[in-house]
C-alpha positions as YAML, in Angstrom:
chain: A
units: angstrom
residues:
- id: 1
  name: MET
  ca: [129.60, 69.94, 139.28]
- id: 2
  name: ILE
  ca: [129.98, 66.17, 138.86]
- id: 3
  name: CYS
  ca: [131.63, 66.28, 135.45]
- id: 4
  name: ILE
  ca: [134.46, 68.78, 135.79]
- id: 5
  name: VAL
  ca: [135.30, 67.92, 139.41]
- id: 6
  name: THR
  ca: [135.34, 64.14, 139.14]
- id: 7
  name: GLN
  ca: [137.31, 64.16, 135.89]
- id: 8
  name: HIS
  ca: [139.82, 66.95, 136.46]
- id: 9
  name: PHE
  ca: [139.78, 68.10, 140.11]
- id: 10
  name: ASN
  ca: [139.22, 64.95, 142.14]
- id: 11
  name: LEU
  ca: [142.67, 64.99, 143.78]
- id: 12
  name: ASN
  ca: [142.35, 68.71, 144.45]
- id: 13
  name: ARG
  ca: [138.96, 68.12, 146.04]
- id: 14
  name: ILE
  ca: [140.37, 65.51, 148.42]
- id: 15
  name: CYS
  ca: [143.33, 67.71, 149.40]
- id: 16
  name: LEU
  ca: [141.16, 70.78, 149.98]
- id: 17
  name: MET
  ca: [138.64, 68.79, 152.02]
- id: 18
  name: LEU
  ca: [141.43, 67.63, 154.34]
- id: 19
  name: ILE
  ca: [142.21, 71.23, 155.30]
- id: 20
  name: GLY
  ca: [138.62, 72.52, 155.22]
- id: 21
  name: LEU
  ca: [138.87, 74.61, 152.05]
- id: 22
  name: TRP
  ca: [136.61, 72.76, 149.62]
- id: 23
  name: PRO
  ca: [134.07, 75.42, 148.57]
- id: 24
  name: TYR
  ca: [131.09, 73.04, 148.33]
- id: 25
  name: GLU
  ca: [131.37, 71.98, 151.97]
- id: 26
  name: CYS
  ca: [130.28, 74.56, 154.55]
- id: 27
  name: SER
  ca: [129.02, 72.58, 157.55]
- id: 28
  name: LYS
  ca: [129.90, 73.46, 161.14]
- id: 29
  name: LEU
  ca: [132.47, 70.69, 161.19]
- id: 30
  name: VAL
  ca: [134.19, 72.14, 158.11]
- id: 31
  name: ARG
  ca: [134.19, 75.63, 159.63]
- id: 32
  name: PHE
  ca: [135.76, 74.23, 162.79]
- id: 33
  name: GLN
  ca: [138.31, 72.38, 160.64]
- id: 34
  name: THR
  ca: [139.21, 75.62, 158.86]
- id: 35
  name: PHE
  ca: [139.50, 77.49, 162.17]
- id: 36
  name: PHE
  ca: [141.69, 74.73, 163.64]
- id: 37
  name: CYS
  ca: [144.08, 74.62, 160.66]
- id: 38
  name: PHE
  ca: [144.41, 78.39, 160.47]
- id: 39
  name: THR
  ca: [144.96, 78.64, 164.24]
- id: 40
  name: ILE
  ca: [147.73, 76.04, 164.15]
- id: 41
  name: LEU
  ca: [149.54, 77.91, 161.36]
- id: 42
  name: ILE
  ca: [149.16, 81.39, 162.82]
- id: 43
  name: SER
  ca: [150.16, 80.21, 166.29]
- id: 44
  name: SER
  ca: [153.43, 78.85, 164.93]
- id: 45
  name: VAL
  ca: [154.23, 82.17, 163.28]
- id: 46
  name: VAL
  ca: [153.37, 84.08, 166.47]
- id: 47
  name: TYR
  ca: [155.54, 81.76, 168.57]
- id: 48
  name: GLN
  ca: [158.49, 82.37, 166.31]
- id: 49
  name: PHE
  ca: [158.24, 86.15, 166.13]
- id: 50
  name: THR
  ca: [157.73, 86.59, 169.87]
- id: 51
  name: VAL
  ca: [161.35, 85.56, 170.39]
- id: 52
  name: PHE
  ca: [162.26, 89.11, 169.41]
- id: 53
  name: VAL
  ca: [160.04, 90.50, 172.18]
- id: 54
  name: PHE
  ca: [160.72, 88.26, 175.17]
- id: 55
  name: THR
  ca: [164.34, 87.26, 174.71]
- id: 56
  name: LYS
  ca: [167.61, 88.92, 173.92]
- id: 57
  name: CYS
  ca: [168.60, 87.46, 170.59]
- id: 58
  name: THR
  ca: [171.71, 87.66, 168.49]
- id: 59
  name: VAL
  ca: [171.89, 88.02, 164.74]
- id: 60
  name: ASP
  ca: [172.49, 84.28, 164.35]
- id: 61
  name: THR
  ca: [169.41, 83.49, 166.43]
- id: 62
  name: ALA
  ca: [167.32, 85.96, 164.47]
- id: 63
  name: ILE
  ca: [168.39, 84.39, 161.16]
- id: 64
  name: LYS
  ca: [167.70, 80.93, 162.51]
- id: 65
  name: VAL
  ca: [164.23, 81.89, 163.75]
- id: 66
  name: LEU
  ca: [163.27, 83.86, 160.65]
- id: 67
  name: SER
  ca: [164.33, 81.11, 158.25]
- id: 68
  name: ALA
  ca: [161.64, 78.85, 159.75]
- id: 69
  name: ALA
  ca: [159.08, 81.51, 160.68]
- id: 70
  name: LEU
  ca: [158.96, 83.06, 157.20]
- id: 71
  name: TYR
  ca: [158.41, 79.67, 155.60]
- id: 72
  name: VAL
  ca: [155.45, 78.99, 157.90]
- id: 73
  name: ALA
  ca: [154.26, 82.54, 157.19]
- id: 74
  name: MET
  ca: [154.21, 81.69, 153.48]
- id: 75
  name: CYS
  ca: [152.02, 78.66, 154.19]
- id: 76
  name: THR
  ca: [149.73, 80.81, 156.36]
- id: 77
  name: ILE
  ca: [149.38, 83.51, 153.68]
- id: 78
  name: GLN
  ca: [148.56, 80.90, 151.05]
- id: 79
  name: TYR
  ca: [145.98, 79.22, 153.28]
- id: 80
  name: ASN
  ca: [144.37, 82.51, 154.26]
- id: 81
  name: SER
  ca: [144.17, 83.69, 150.63]
- id: 82
  name: PHE
  ca: [142.03, 80.67, 149.79]
- id: 83
  name: ARG
  ca: [140.00, 80.98, 152.97]
- id: 84
  name: ILE
  ca: [138.92, 84.55, 152.26]
- id: 85
  name: ASN
  ca: [138.39, 83.87, 148.52]
- id: 86
  name: ILE
  ca: [136.50, 80.61, 148.92]
- id: 87
  name: HIS
  ca: [133.51, 82.03, 147.00]
- id: 88
  name: ILE
  ca: [135.82, 82.90, 144.10]
- id: 89
  name: VAL
  ca: [137.10, 79.31, 144.01]
- id: 90
  name: LYS
  ca: [133.52, 78.05, 143.80]
- id: 91
  name: GLN
  ca: [132.57, 80.61, 141.16]
- id: 92
  name: LEU
  ca: [135.53, 79.64, 138.98]
- id: 93
  name: LEU
  ca: [134.65, 75.95, 139.23]
- id: 94
  name: ASP
  ca: [131.09, 76.73, 138.18]
- id: 95
  name: GLU
  ca: [132.38, 78.76, 135.24]
- id: 96
  name: LEU
  ca: [134.67, 75.93, 134.14]
- id: 97
  name: ASP
  ca: [131.83, 73.44, 134.39]
- id: 98
  name: HIS
  ca: [129.62, 75.71, 132.28]
- id: 99
  name: ILE
  ca: [132.31, 76.10, 129.61]
- id: 100
  name: PHE
  ca: [132.99, 72.35, 129.59]
- id: 101
  name: LYS
  ca: [129.30, 71.54, 129.09]
- id: 102
  name: GLU
  ca: [129.05, 73.99, 126.18]
- id: 103
  name: LEU
  ca: [131.64, 72.03, 124.16]
- id: 104
  name: THR
  ca: [130.15, 69.75, 121.52]
- id: 105
  name: ASP
  ca: [133.13, 69.02, 119.29]
- id: 106
  name: GLU
  ca: [134.91, 65.82, 120.36]
- id: 107
  name: ASN
  ca: [138.32, 67.28, 119.51]
- id: 108
  name: GLU
  ca: [137.68, 70.30, 121.71]
- id: 109
  name: ILE
  ca: [136.55, 68.07, 124.58]
- id: 110
  name: THR
  ca: [139.72, 66.01, 124.12]
- id: 111
  name: ILE
  ca: [141.88, 69.14, 124.21]
- id: 112
  name: LEU
  ca: [140.38, 70.30, 127.51]
- id: 113
  name: LYS
  ca: [140.65, 66.80, 128.97]
- id: 114
  name: GLU
  ca: [144.35, 66.66, 128.04]
- id: 115
  name: TYR
  ca: [145.04, 69.88, 129.91]
- id: 116
  name: GLY
  ca: [143.01, 68.55, 132.84]
- id: 117
  name: LYS
  ca: [145.19, 65.42, 132.88]
- id: 118
  name: THR
  ca: [148.31, 67.61, 132.74]
- id: 119
  name: ALA
  ca: [147.10, 69.48, 135.82]
- id: 120
  name: GLU
  ca: [146.37, 66.17, 137.54]
- id: 121
  name: ARG
  ca: [149.86, 64.84, 136.78]
- id: 122
  name: PHE
  ca: [151.30, 68.10, 138.08]
- id: 123
  name: THR
  ca: [149.32, 67.64, 141.29]
- id: 124
  name: ILE
  ca: [150.56, 64.09, 141.77]
- id: 125
  name: ILE
  ca: [154.21, 65.11, 141.28]
- id: 126
  name: ILE
  ca: [153.97, 68.03, 143.71]
- id: 127
  name: MET
  ca: [152.15, 65.87, 146.25]
- id: 128
  name: MET
  ca: [154.99, 63.35, 146.06]
- id: 129
  name: ILE
  ca: [157.58, 66.11, 146.58]
- id: 130
  name: ASN
  ca: [155.58, 67.42, 149.52]
- id: 131
  name: CYS
  ca: [155.37, 63.93, 151.03]
- id: 132
  name: VAL
  ca: [159.15, 63.56, 150.75]
- id: 133
  name: ASN
  ca: [159.70, 66.95, 152.40]
- id: 134
  name: LEU
  ca: [157.24, 66.24, 155.21]
- id: 135
  name: THR
  ca: [158.64, 62.77, 155.74]
- id: 136
  name: SER
  ca: [162.15, 64.21, 156.03]
- id: 137
  name: LEU
  ca: [161.04, 66.69, 158.69]
- id: 138
  name: ILE
  ca: [158.78, 64.31, 160.63]
- id: 139
  name: LEU
  ca: [161.04, 61.26, 160.61]
- id: 140
  name: MET
  ca: [163.90, 63.07, 162.35]
- id: 141
  name: PRO
  ca: [162.10, 63.25, 165.72]
- id: 142
  name: ILE
  ca: [159.95, 60.15, 165.12]
- id: 143
  name: VAL
  ca: [162.91, 57.85, 164.43]
- id: 144
  name: ALA
  ca: [164.65, 59.26, 167.45]
- id: 145
  name: TYR
  ca: [161.64, 58.35, 169.59]
- id: 146
  name: ILE
  ca: [161.59, 54.66, 168.58]
- id: 147
  name: PRO
  ca: [161.93, 52.59, 171.78]
- id: 148
  name: GLY
  ca: [165.26, 50.89, 172.06]
- id: 149
  name: ASN
  ca: [167.01, 53.24, 169.67]
- id: 150
  name: ILE
  ca: [170.60, 53.05, 170.90]
- id: 151
  name: PHE
  ca: [171.81, 55.84, 168.63]
- id: 152
  name: ILE
  ca: [169.56, 58.66, 169.85]
- id: 153
  name: ASN
  ca: [168.45, 59.12, 173.45]
- id: 154
  name: GLU
  ca: [165.76, 61.43, 174.82]
- id: 155
  name: ALA
  ca: [168.20, 64.30, 175.26]
- id: 156
  name: ARG
  ca: [169.18, 63.98, 171.63]
- id: 157
  name: LEU
  ca: [165.51, 63.96, 170.63]
- id: 158
  name: GLN
  ca: [164.90, 67.18, 172.50]
- id: 159
  name: HIS
  ca: [167.88, 68.68, 170.69]
- id: 160
  name: VAL
  ca: [166.38, 67.64, 167.35]
- id: 161
  name: VAL
  ca: [163.03, 69.26, 168.20]
- id: 162
  name: GLN
  ca: [164.72, 72.44, 169.41]
- id: 163
  name: ASN
  ca: [166.83, 72.63, 166.25]
- id: 164
  name: MET
  ca: [163.80, 72.29, 164.02]
- id: 165
  name: MET
  ca: [161.76, 75.01, 165.77]
- id: 166
  name: PRO
  ca: [163.74, 76.83, 168.47]
- id: 167
  name: ALA
  ca: [161.40, 79.59, 169.65]
- id: 168
  name: TYR
  ca: [159.04, 77.93, 172.10]
- id: 169
  name: PHE
  ca: [158.44, 79.77, 175.37]
- id: 170
  name: VAL
  ca: [157.58, 76.77, 177.50]
- id: 171
  name: ASN
  ca: [159.65, 74.29, 179.43]
- id: 172
  name: GLU
  ca: [161.06, 72.37, 176.49]
- id: 173
  name: LYS
  ca: [162.36, 69.51, 178.60]
- id: 174
  name: GLN
  ca: [158.97, 68.94, 180.21]
- id: 175
  name: TYR
  ca: [156.63, 69.66, 177.28]
- id: 176
  name: TRP
  ca: [158.67, 68.48, 174.32]
- id: 177
  name: HIS
  ca: [155.97, 65.88, 173.45]
- id: 178
  name: ILE
  ca: [153.44, 68.70, 172.93]
- id: 179
  name: ILE
  ca: [156.01, 70.73, 171.00]
- id: 180
  name: LEU
  ca: [156.71, 67.74, 168.79]
- id: 181
  name: LEU
  ca: [152.99, 67.26, 168.10]
- id: 182
  name: HIS
  ca: [152.64, 70.94, 167.24]
- id: 183
  name: LEU
  ca: [155.62, 70.73, 164.88]
- id: 184
  name: ILE
  ca: [154.10, 67.76, 163.07]
- id: 185
  name: LEU
  ca: [150.72, 69.49, 162.74]
- id: 186
  name: VAL
  ca: [152.33, 72.67, 161.39]
- id: 187
  name: GLY
  ca: [154.30, 70.64, 158.84]
- id: 188
  name: ILE
  ca: [151.32, 68.59, 157.67]
- id: 189
  name: ILE
  ca: [148.82, 71.47, 157.55]
- id: 190
  name: GLY
  ca: [151.27, 73.98, 156.07]
- id: 191
  name: GLY
  ca: [152.57, 71.61, 153.39]
- id: 192
  name: SER
  ca: [149.08, 70.39, 152.54]
- id: 193
  name: ALA
  ca: [147.79, 73.97, 152.32]
- id: 194
  name: VAL
  ca: [150.47, 75.05, 149.85]
- id: 195
  name: VAL
  ca: [150.04, 71.93, 147.70]
- id: 196
  name: ALA
  ca: [146.23, 71.86, 147.75]
- id: 197
  name: THR
  ca: [145.68, 75.56, 147.08]
- id: 198
  name: GLY
  ca: [148.61, 75.96, 144.70]
- id: 199
  name: MET
  ca: [147.63, 72.96, 142.59]
- id: 200
  name: MET
  ca: [144.04, 74.18, 142.46]
- id: 201
  name: LEU
  ca: [145.26, 77.41, 140.89]
- id: 202
  name: VAL
  ca: [147.50, 75.44, 138.53]
- id: 203
  name: GLY
  ca: [144.44, 73.42, 137.51]
- id: 204
  name: TYR
  ca: [142.56, 76.63, 136.74]
- id: 205
  name: PHE
  ca: [145.41, 78.01, 134.66]
- id: 206
  name: GLU
  ca: [145.84, 74.72, 132.79]
- id: 207
  name: HIS
  ca: [142.17, 74.83, 131.79]
- id: 208
  name: ALA
  ca: [142.60, 78.44, 130.70]
- id: 209
  name: CYS
  ca: [145.47, 77.27, 128.47]
- id: 210
  name: GLY
  ca: [143.14, 74.59, 127.15]
- id: 211
  name: MET
  ca: [140.63, 77.27, 126.20]
- id: 212
  name: PHE
  ca: [143.34, 79.19, 124.32]
- id: 213
  name: LYS
  ca: [144.21, 75.95, 122.51]
- id: 214
  name: ILE
  ca: [140.56, 75.46, 121.56]
- id: 215
  name: ALA
  ca: [140.48, 78.99, 120.15]
- id: 216
  name: SER
  ca: [143.45, 78.13, 117.91]
- id: 217
  name: TYR
  ca: [141.76, 74.89, 116.86]
- id: 218
  name: ARG
  ca: [138.54, 76.70, 115.93]
- id: 219
  name: ILE
  ca: [140.43, 79.23, 113.80]
- id: 220
  name: LYS
  ca: [142.22, 76.48, 111.90]
- id: 221
  name: LYS
  ca: [139.00, 74.55, 111.48]
- id: 222
  name: ALA
  ca: [137.14, 77.59, 110.18]
- id: 223
  name: LEU
  ca: [139.72, 78.40, 107.50]
- id: 224
  name: MET
  ca: [140.65, 74.88, 106.39]
- id: 225
  name: THR
  ca: [138.38, 75.11, 103.36]
- id: 226
  name: ASN
  ca: [139.26, 76.97, 100.19]
- id: 227
  name: VAL
  ca: [138.15, 80.40, 101.34]
- id: 228
  name: LYS
  ca: [138.36, 81.82, 97.79]
- id: 229
  name: SER
  ca: [135.50, 79.77, 96.40]
- id: 230
  name: VAL
  ca: [133.21, 79.06, 99.31]
- id: 231
  name: LYS
  ca: [129.47, 79.18, 98.92]
- id: 232
  name: LEU
  ca: [127.17, 81.32, 101.04]
- id: 233
  name: LYS
  ca: [126.32, 78.35, 103.27]
- id: 234
  name: ASP
  ca: [130.02, 77.62, 103.86]
- id: 235
  name: GLU
  ca: [130.72, 81.28, 104.58]
- id: 236
  name: ILE
  ca: [128.02, 81.28, 107.26]
- id: 237
  name: ILE
  ca: [129.70, 78.25, 108.85]
- id: 238
  name: ILE
  ca: [133.07, 80.02, 108.73]
- id: 239
  name: HIS
  ca: [131.49, 83.06, 110.39]
- id: 240
  name: LYS
  ca: [130.09, 80.92, 113.20]
- id: 241
  name: GLU
  ca: [133.40, 79.11, 113.76]
- id: 242
  name: ILE
  ca: [135.37, 82.35, 113.98]
- id: 243
  name: ILE
  ca: [132.78, 83.89, 116.29]
- id: 244
  name: LEU
  ca: [133.06, 80.81, 118.52]
- id: 245
  name: ALA
  ca: [136.87, 81.11, 118.43]
- id: 246
  name: ILE
  ca: [136.68, 84.77, 119.47]
- id: 247
  name: ASP
  ca: [134.20, 83.88, 122.20]
- id: 248
  name: ILE
  ca: [136.31, 81.09, 123.78]
- id: 249
  name: HIS
  ca: [139.41, 83.29, 123.52]
- id: 250
  name: ARG
  ca: [137.61, 86.11, 125.32]
- id: 251
  name: LYS
  ca: [136.42, 83.69, 128.01]
- id: 252
  name: ALA
  ca: [139.95, 82.35, 128.49]
- id: 253
  name: ILE
  ca: [141.36, 85.85, 129.02]
- id: 254
  name: LYS
  ca: [138.52, 86.86, 131.31]
- id: 255
  name: PHE
  ca: [138.78, 83.63, 133.31]
- id: 256
  name: SER
  ca: [142.55, 83.79, 133.86]
- id: 257
  name: GLN
  ca: [142.66, 87.51, 134.65]
- id: 258
  name: TYR
  ca: [139.63, 87.40, 136.96]
- id: 259
  name: MET
  ca: [141.11, 84.50, 138.90]
- id: 260
  name: PHE
  ca: [144.54, 86.07, 139.15]
- id: 261
  name: SER
  ca: [143.20, 89.47, 140.17]
- id: 262
  name: ASN
  ca: [141.58, 87.95, 143.27]
- id: 263
  name: PHE
  ca: [144.77, 86.23, 144.41]
- id: 264
  name: GLN
  ca: [147.49, 88.61, 143.25]
- id: 265
  name: GLY
  ca: [147.64, 90.57, 146.51]
- id: 266
  name: SER
  ca: [148.47, 87.54, 148.64]
- id: 267
  name: HIS
  ca: [150.84, 86.14, 146.02]
- id: 268
  name: PHE
  ca: [152.65, 89.45, 145.80]
- id: 269
  name: TRP
  ca: [153.51, 89.17, 149.49]
- id: 270
  name: LEU
  ca: [154.31, 85.50, 149.05]
- id: 271
  name: LEU
  ca: [157.05, 86.41, 146.56]
- id: 272
  name: ILE
  ca: [158.48, 89.06, 148.88]
- id: 273
  name: VAL
  ca: [158.47, 86.79, 151.93]
- id: 274
  name: GLY
  ca: [159.70, 83.89, 149.79]
- id: 275
  name: VAL
  ca: [162.77, 85.75, 148.57]
- id: 276
  name: VAL
  ca: [163.78, 86.68, 152.13]
- id: 277
  name: CYS
  ca: [163.04, 83.14, 153.34]
- id: 278
  name: LEU
  ca: [165.13, 81.63, 150.55]
- id: 279
  name: SER
  ca: [168.06, 83.96, 151.29]
- id: 280
  name: LEU
  ca: [168.06, 83.19, 155.01]
- id: 281
  name: ASN
  ca: [167.82, 79.44, 154.45]
- id: 282
  name: LEU
  ca: [170.69, 79.60, 151.96]
- id: 283
  name: TYR
  ca: [172.72, 81.25, 154.69]
- id: 284
  name: GLY
  ca: [171.52, 78.66, 157.19]
- id: 285
  name: ILE
  ca: [172.51, 75.76, 154.97]
- id: 286
  name: SER
  ca: [175.95, 77.28, 154.41]
- id: 287
  name: GLU
  ca: [176.42, 77.46, 158.18]
- id: 288
  name: THR
  ca: [175.30, 73.87, 158.77]
- id: 289
  name: MET
  ca: [177.77, 72.62, 156.18]
- id: 290
  name: LEU
  ca: [180.52, 74.04, 158.39]
- id: 291
  name: THR
  ca: [179.11, 72.72, 161.68]
- id: 292
  name: ASN
  ca: [177.91, 69.34, 160.34]
- id: 293
  name: ASP
  ca: [174.49, 69.83, 161.97]
- id: 294
  name: VAL
  ca: [172.42, 67.23, 160.07]
- id: 295
  name: GLU
  ca: [169.03, 68.24, 161.48]
- id: 296
  name: GLN
  ca: [169.46, 71.88, 160.58]
- id: 297
  name: PHE
  ca: [170.82, 70.97, 157.16]
- id: 298
  name: ILE
  ca: [167.74, 68.87, 156.36]
- id: 299
  name: THR
  ca: [165.39, 71.55, 157.68]
- id: 300
  name: HIS
  ca: [166.96, 74.34, 155.63]
- id: 301
  name: PHE
  ca: [167.16, 72.11, 152.56]
- id: 302
  name: VAL
  ca: [163.44, 71.29, 152.78]
- id: 303
  name: PHE
  ca: [162.55, 74.99, 153.10]
- id: 304
  name: ILE
  ca: [164.78, 75.90, 150.13]
- id: 305
  name: SER
  ca: [163.46, 73.14, 147.88]
- id: 306
  name: ALA
  ca: [159.81, 73.89, 148.72]
- id: 307
  name: THR
  ca: [160.25, 77.63, 148.13]
- id: 308
  name: PHE
  ca: [162.09, 77.10, 144.85]
- id: 309
  name: VAL
  ca: [159.43, 74.67, 143.59]
- id: 310
  name: TYR
  ca: [156.74, 77.22, 144.46]
- id: 311
  name: PHE
  ca: [158.57, 79.99, 142.59]
- id: 312
  name: PHE
  ca: [159.16, 77.75, 139.60]
- id: 313
  name: ILE
  ca: [155.56, 76.58, 139.28]
- id: 314
  name: ALA
  ca: [154.12, 80.09, 139.71]
- id: 315
  name: ASN
  ca: [156.33, 81.55, 137.00]
- id: 316
  name: TYR
  ca: [156.06, 78.50, 134.74]
- id: 317
  name: ILE
  ca: [152.28, 78.66, 134.70]
- id: 318
  name: GLY
  ca: [152.33, 82.43, 134.12]
- id: 319
  name: GLN
  ca: [154.70, 81.96, 131.18]
- id: 320
  name: LYS
  ca: [152.51, 79.15, 129.83]
- id: 321
  name: VAL
  ca: [149.38, 81.31, 129.83]
- id: 322
  name: THR
  ca: [151.24, 84.08, 127.97]
- id: 323
  name: ASN
  ca: [152.62, 81.60, 125.41]
- id: 324
  name: HIS
  ca: [149.21, 80.03, 124.74]
- id: 325
  name: ASN
  ca: [147.65, 83.43, 124.22]
- id: 326
  name: GLU
  ca: [150.39, 84.36, 121.75]
- id: 327
  name: HIS
  ca: [149.92, 81.03, 119.96]
- id: 328
  name: VAL
  ca: [146.35, 82.04, 119.13]
- id: 329
  name: PHE
  ca: [147.65, 85.01, 117.16]
- id: 330
  name: PHE
  ca: [150.42, 83.02, 115.53]
- id: 331
  name: THR
  ca: [147.63, 80.76, 114.28]
- id: 332
  name: VAL
  ca: [145.68, 83.78, 112.97]
- id: 333
  name: TYR
  ca: [148.74, 85.17, 111.20]
- id: 334
  name: ASN
  ca: [149.65, 81.83, 109.64]
- id: 335
  name: VAL
  ca: [146.23, 80.99, 108.16]
- id: 336
  name: ARG
  ca: [145.33, 82.47, 104.80]
- id: 337
  name: TRP
  ca: [143.02, 85.10, 106.21]
- id: 338
  name: TYR
  ca: [144.06, 87.66, 103.58]
- id: 339
  name: VAL
  ca: [142.39, 85.67, 100.76]
- id: 340
  name: ALA
  ca: [139.12, 85.24, 102.64]
- id: 341
  name: SER
  ca: [136.02, 87.29, 101.97]
- id: 342
  name: LEU
  ca: [135.74, 90.77, 103.40]
- id: 343
  name: HIS
  ca: [133.20, 89.69, 106.03]
- id: 344
  name: VAL
  ca: [135.53, 86.94, 107.28]
- id: 345
  name: GLN
  ca: [138.48, 89.33, 107.37]
- id: 346
  name: LYS
  ca: [136.50, 91.76, 109.54]
- id: 347
  name: LEU
  ca: [135.86, 89.00, 112.05]
- id: 348
  name: ILE
  ca: [139.50, 87.96, 112.11]
- id: 349
  name: LEU
  ca: [140.43, 91.60, 112.61]
- id: 350
  name: PHE
  ca: [139.02, 91.38, 116.15]
- id: 351
  name: LEU
  ca: [141.62, 88.75, 116.98]
- id: 352
  name: LEU
  ca: [144.44, 90.57, 115.18]
- id: 353
  name: GLN
  ca: [143.71, 93.77, 117.09]
- id: 354
  name: ARG
  ca: [143.58, 91.88, 120.39]
- id: 355
  name: GLY
  ca: [146.93, 90.34, 119.50]
- id: 356
  name: THR
  ca: [148.65, 93.68, 120.01]
- id: 357
  name: LYS
  ca: [147.90, 93.34, 123.75]
- id: 358
  name: THR
  ca: [149.79, 90.41, 125.25]
- id: 359
  name: VAL
  ca: [148.16, 88.72, 128.22]
- id: 360
  name: TYR
  ca: [150.47, 88.98, 131.23]
- id: 361
  name: LEU
  ca: [149.80, 88.00, 134.83]
- id: 362
  name: TYR
  ca: [151.06, 90.81, 137.07]
- id: 363
  name: LEU
  ca: [151.57, 90.67, 140.82]
- id: 364
  name: GLY
  ca: [150.72, 93.98, 142.42]
- id: 365
  name: GLY
  ca: [151.06, 95.63, 139.01]
- id: 366
  name: ILE
  ca: [154.85, 95.20, 139.28]
- id: 367
  name: PHE
  ca: [156.00, 91.60, 138.82]
- id: 368
  name: MET
  ca: [155.04, 89.75, 135.66]
- id: 369
  name: LEU
  ca: [154.96, 85.97, 136.09]
- id: 370
  name: SER
  ca: [157.47, 84.56, 133.62]
- id: 371
  name: PHE
  ca: [160.80, 82.77, 133.47]
- id: 372
  name: GLU
  ca: [162.48, 86.18, 133.54]
- id: 373
  name: LEU
  ca: [160.88, 86.87, 136.93]
- id: 374
  name: LEU
  ca: [162.01, 83.44, 138.17]
- id: 375
  name: ALA
  ca: [165.60, 84.29, 137.22]
- id: 376
  name: THR
  ca: [165.24, 87.69, 138.89]
- id: 377
  name: LEU
  ca: [163.93, 86.13, 142.11]
- id: 378
  name: MET
  ca: [166.76, 83.60, 142.21]
- id: 379
  name: LYS
  ca: [169.31, 86.33, 141.54]
- id: 380
  name: ALA
  ca: [167.81, 88.53, 144.29]
- id: 381
  name: SER
  ca: [167.81, 85.64, 146.79]
- id: 382
  name: ILE
  ca: [171.44, 84.80, 146.10]
- id: 383
  name: SER
  ca: [172.38, 88.49, 146.31]
- id: 384
  name: TYR
  ca: [170.72, 88.90, 149.71]
- id: 385
  name: PHE
  ca: [172.34, 85.67, 150.89]
- id: 386
  name: THR
  ca: [175.73, 87.00, 149.81]
- id: 387
  name: VAL
  ca: [175.13, 90.24, 151.74]
- id: 388
  name: VAL
  ca: [174.10, 88.38, 154.91]
- id: 389
  name: TYR
  ca: [176.99, 85.97, 154.63]
- id: 390
  name: SER
  ca: [179.56, 88.71, 154.09]
- id: 391
  name: THR
  ca: [178.29, 90.82, 157.00]
- id: 392
  name: GLN
  ca: [178.42, 87.85, 159.37]
- id: 393
  name: LYS
  ca: [181.96, 86.95, 158.32]
...
C-alpha cells in the first residue's frame, strides 16, 4: 500500500489516524481512540435532545437546540458510517493499489496521478475551510478567557458558552470549564470526522473518474491508426487496446457503485438531517440579525456554511462521475468505429450498448447525486425556513 497511499492519500491517512479511522491501524490504542471520539460525539447529541425530556421548552428553544444538535448528529452519522464500514475502506484502497500497479502506459499513470492531485488539492481546501470554521467557534470562548481581557468578563464568557451549546444539565456557572472543554472536543472531532471521511470518499471518486478517463484514452489510442488498412498484427493490437478499455471502464463502474452502495444508507439520512439543520440555522441567523447576538450569528453561520459545502461536494462529485462515464461514450461515438473491421466493431458494441445505461449515484434509490439535487436541497431548505419563519411571526 506504499505507492497509492503515500502519493495520493497521505493527507487523508493523517486525518483518519487522528480520529482512529485509518483502516490499517487496529491496535488497542486505536480502538480506544475510536471509542473516545464516538462517545464524545454521541454524548453531545444526547445532551441536546434530552432538553425535550427534562425541561419545558418553547418553540424558540427547540429551534435553537435542534439547529446545533442536528449538525452534531450529521458529524456523528458520518463518523459512524466509516467506523462500521472500515473494512470496505481498506478493501477499496487495496483495489485502487492493484489497479494502479497494473498500469504500464506512462500517459495512463499520469492521468491517474492528476486526479489524485486534484483530490489532494480538494482535501487541502476543505481542511482550510474546516480550520476557519473551528477557529471561529473555538476563539469566541478562548479569547474571552484571556487574562486581563477588559472587554469580556467571566459572566460574559459563560454567556458565550451557553449560547453556543445551551442544553447542558449541570451547574453551568460551576462547571463551565468542563462544558467549554467538551464543546471544543465536539467541534474538533466532529469537524475532523466530516473532513477526513468526506475527503476520503472524494479521493475514491476522483480515482474512479481517472479510470473513466483512462478508458477514453485507450479507445482513442486503439483507433488512432487507419483502421481501413491495418494488418493482422495491428488489428490484434487494436483488439487488445479496446479490451483493456472495456476492462478499465467496467472496473470504474464497479468500483464507484460498490463504494457508494456501502455508504448510501448513512448519506441518505445525512441529506435528510442536513436539510432540516440548514433550515433551522437559516431561521436562527435571521433571528440573530434582529437581536445583534454576535455569538449566535457566528455559530449559525458556521453550521450553514459547513452544511452547504457538504451538500455541494457530494453532488459535485456525483455529477462528475456521471459526466466522466458519459464522456467515454462520446469518445466511442466520435471515433471512426464504423469504418473499422467487423471484429473491432463487435468489441466497440459492448461499450455502445453500455452507453444506454447512464451511471448515476442514488441515495436510498430516490435521490440522484447531481447539481439538480443540490438545487432541490437548497430550494427545500429555504422553503422549510420560510414556513418556520412565517409560523413564528
